[in-house]
Amino acid sequence: MIHISNLRFNYPNGGFRLAIPELAIDDGERVAVIGPSGSGKTTFLNLISGIAVPSCGSVRVGGMELSAMGDAARRDFRIANIGFIFQDFELLEYLKVRDNMLHPYRINRTLRLDPDVRARAARLAEDMGLADLLDRYPNQLSQGEKQRVAICRALLPRPEILLADEPTGNLDPLSKGRIINLLSEHARRCNATWVNVTHDHGCLDAFDRVIDFAQFGSRAVA
Amino acid sequence: MKDSLYIAWRYVAYHRVKTAILITAITFMLFLPLALRTLVAACERQLMARAASTPLIVGAKGSSLDLAIDTLYFEPKPVDPITMAELQRVERSGMARAVPIFTRFQARGRVIAGTTLDYFEFRNLVIDNGRQITRLGDCVLGATAAERLDLGPGDHLLSSPEDLFNLAGTFPLKMHVAGVLARSHTPDDHAVFVDIKTAWIIAGLGHGHQDLQTVDDPDVLLRRDGRDYTANAKLLHYNEITEENIDSFHFHGDVSEFPITAVLVIPRDKKSEDLLRGRYQSIGEPCQILRPAHVIRDLTATVFKVEGMLNSAFVLTGGAATMLIGLVVMLSLRLRHREVQTMFKLGCSRWKTAELLISELLIIATASLLLTGLAVTLTTMYVDQILRRVIL
């Protein structure tokens, strides 16, 4: 599903470099990515989602060579194939929960918003315990509720790849467990590949494999 | 585009205060010059209508504009008086009807227009409530004057003294409100009309007092020489004309020397008008004759020049306001950088991001244009009423 070889990346302003000689993640595999801050975990997610482009090397995702695609194609690929869950939720404050969930369908024509999607959104909200919160704004929600809305947004298009950047970083232990279980269940049910960046070593049991960016040999030089 | 408009609508609805301020600012920026233009055009139309309905005015030489404004719109201006002899001169010519106008005095801020019944006929003014002027001391009120002064038939209205500190000046006359005129939507609605003789009594040219032949108090009479009597200040002067004392009112002097402000001249025909105008062209002539339509046209031409300057000011102010709005939008975009980044990370197309921002501006611009259109439509619909209340 995801195959990286001879990847090198550095930000234009310098100071940080990432090098991954070889890395492969299989279809439906659930992978936890750990490592010290600044080791390039978030950059790694950005590279496999096409948000960032490597300086050299290859990033193949679902058989597509991302580094060879143009910006518009990468955006289309991302919205159709990748569900991204951000650490800070990144919900839009002026949209109600329902509209935040449906937002990807309104910002790119690759996804089509139809009654079936709306019905699926309602069911997903029900499953996530958000059915009563659909008409609330994000600032009327708790941290755990916000994270569940962000997960719903990521899961609604049924992505083949789920990328989560410390999705439990801001949550209490009870909510952390619930979120991990939700994502794990979805990944299992949809046979989705799940790459989860985390600092929380307590949840590593939920994953098939753990990639330690420090041990793996990625180099991050500040 | 439908999705972009929906998201944009959610954004402007959520930030409703910011949106309302922006819409209000743009609306005012667009509305003010348009409203000014509408008001100026209507003002010119109303001013011209009044002027065009008045063929000629005779008055003292001086500012023709002051004379026209004082006579047509009853706006007090420093106009020198002429005498009734001028009116008689026009009448003797046989070429026109002549109506006197005497606007020297006021009552509670309203001009007292001393005239004759011919004026009401000339202006097609009819009594709506009460009766017409029938005797000395009567007054009829324009509709607006009656409304603002809260007076009606049977009430009294005191003329205002010209100068409170001039003990030898004119005394206020308590006038009897005989009637109220039907609304004419002209400056006549704002005036207080009296007979020209009543105006002369206010001016002190006529008065009423105790009969010296029957006065009881011997101290009042200083000297008697045949039919001539000399009285002192103790003699009771009336400041109200009633059934009982009306016969005691009389005038001293020659009526042809009595003052008026202007003569409204209604020529029989065009030839008479030209001949009359010719008579006032000679050097040394103390009076002027003017065609109000020409004077007011000159005035409106000046107003349009001022309007042009104001329009230039509006363009500059509008430019500055546009730049400020641009700055607000730019700052708003900077504040929304993270939101734009989130949409990018989700996979929002580049064009869609621009479309969202354009949609927001489109909603704000559309709302501003609609409000401006509504405000301009209302201004156009009610421009005459606005002018009557505010200006005329």
Short mmCIF file of N, CA and C in Angstrom, two decimals, chain A residues 7 9 11 15-20 33-45 47 166 197-199 211-222:
data_model
loop_
_atom_site.label_atom_id
_atom_site.label_comp_id
_atom_site.label_asym_id
_atom_site.label_seq_id
_atom_site.Cartn_x
_atom_site.Cartn_y
_atom_site.Cartn_z
N LEU A 7 14.12 8.11 0.21
CA LEU A 7 13.46 9.42 0.36
C LEU A 7 14.37 10.40 1.10
N PHE A 9 14.15 14.55 2.33
CA PHE A 9 13.29 15.72 2.40
C PHE A 9 13.92 16.77 3.32
N TYR A 11 13.02 21.04 4.56
CA TYR A 11 12.21 22.25 4.38
C TYR A 11 13.06 23.34 3.74
N GLY A 15 17.48 23.45 8.34
CA GLY A 15 17.40 23.13 9.76
C GLY A 15 16.84 21.74 10.04
N PHE A 16 16.11 21.19 9.10
CA PHE A 16 15.54 19.86 9.33
C PHE A 16 15.66 19.03 8.06
N ARG A 17 16.11 17.82 8.26
CA ARG A 17 16.20 16.92 7.11
C ARG A 17 15.69 15.56 7.52
N LEU A 18 15.04 14.93 6.56
CA LEU A 18 14.53 13.59 6.81
C LEU A 18 15.03 12.67 5.70
N ALA A 19 15.50 11.52 6.10
CA ALA A 19 15.97 10.54 5.09
C ALA A 19 15.44 9.18 5.47
N ILE A 20 14.71 8.57 4.57
CA ILE A 20 14.18 7.22 4.81
C ILE A 20 14.65 6.34 3.65
N VAL A 33 3.62 5.02 14.77
CA VAL A 33 4.89 5.69 14.52
C VAL A 33 5.26 6.45 15.78
N ILE A 34 6.38 6.09 16.35
CA ILE A 34 6.85 6.77 17.57
C ILE A 34 8.23 7.36 17.31
N GLY A 35 8.67 8.14 18.24
CA GLY A 35 9.99 8.74 18.11
C GLY A 35 10.01 10.08 18.80
N PRO A 36 11.21 10.57 19.06
CA PRO A 36 11.31 11.85 19.77
C PRO A 36 10.78 13.00 18.92
N SER A 37 10.44 14.08 19.62
CA SER A 37 9.96 15.28 18.90
C SER A 37 11.03 15.73 17.93
N GLY A 38 10.60 16.13 16.72
CA GLY A 38 11.55 16.62 15.73
C GLY A 38 12.18 15.51 14.92
N SER A 39 11.73 14.29 15.12
CA SER A 39 12.33 13.19 14.36
C SER A 39 11.68 13.03 12.98
N GLY A 40 10.60 13.77 12.71
CA GLY A 40 10.03 13.76 11.36
C GLY A 40 8.76 12.94 11.23
N LYS A 41 8.09 12.67 12.34
CA LYS A 41 6.88 11.82 12.29
C LYS A 41 5.76 12.52 11.50
N THR A 42 5.48 13.80 11.85
CA THR A 42 4.42 14.54 11.15
C THR A 42 4.79 14.76 9.69
N THR A 43 6.09 15.01 9.46
CA THR A 43 6.55 15.19 8.07
C THR A 43 6.32 13.92 7.27
N PHE A 44 6.51 12.79 7.93
CA PHE A 44 6.29 11.49 7.29
C PHE A 44 4.83 11.37 6.83
N LEU A 45 3.89 11.75 7.73
CA LEU A 45 2.47 11.71 7.36
C LEU A 45 2.20 12.66 6.20
N LEU A 47 4.22 13.54 3.90
CA LEU A 47 4.80 13.02 2.66
C LEU A 47 3.92 11.92 2.05
N GLU A 166 -1.09 12.12 16.32
CA GLU A 166 -1.33 12.22 17.76
C GLU A 166 -2.80 12.53 18.05
N VAL A 197 0.65 8.38 14.42
CA VAL A 197 1.79 8.96 15.14
C VAL A 197 1.38 9.15 16.59
N THR A 198 2.22 8.70 17.48
CA THR A 198 1.85 8.84 18.90
C THR A 198 3.08 8.94 19.79
N HIS A 199 2.87 9.60 20.91
CA HIS A 199 3.88 9.61 21.97
C HIS A 199 3.43 8.71 23.11
N ILE A 211 6.78 1.53 14.42
CA ILE A 211 7.98 2.03 13.73
C ILE A 211 8.56 3.14 14.59
N ASP A 212 9.73 2.90 15.09
CA ASP A 212 10.40 3.93 15.89
C ASP A 212 11.29 4.71 14.94
N PHE A 213 10.98 5.93 14.75
CA PHE A 213 11.73 6.72 13.78
C PHE A 213 13.19 6.85 14.14
N ALA A 214 13.49 6.80 15.44
CA ALA A 214 14.89 6.87 15.86
C ALA A 214 15.59 5.55 15.53
N GLN A 215 14.94 4.41 15.91
CA GLN A 215 15.54 3.09 15.68
C GLN A 215 15.55 2.73 14.19
N PHE A 216 14.50 3.15 13.51
CA PHE A 216 14.36 2.80 12.10
C PHE A 216 15.51 3.35 11.26
N GLY A 217 16.07 4.37 11.78
CA GLY A 217 17.23 4.90 11.09
C GLY A 217 16.96 6.19 10.38
N SER A 218 15.77 6.74 10.52
CA SER A 218 15.52 8.06 9.93
C SER A 218 16.39 9.06 10.66
N ARG A 219 16.87 9.99 9.94
CA ARG A 219 17.76 10.96 10.55
C ARG A 219 17.10 12.33 10.55
N ALA A 220 17.04 12.91 11.68
CA ALA A 220 16.49 14.26 11.79
C ALA A 220 17.56 15.12 12.41
N VAL A 221 18.07 16.02 11.63
CA VAL A 221 19.14 16.88 12.13
C VAL A 221 18.63 18.30 12.26
N ALA A 222 18.59 18.81 13.44
CA ALA A 222 18.06 20.16 13.66
C ALA A 222 19.11 21.19 13.33
#
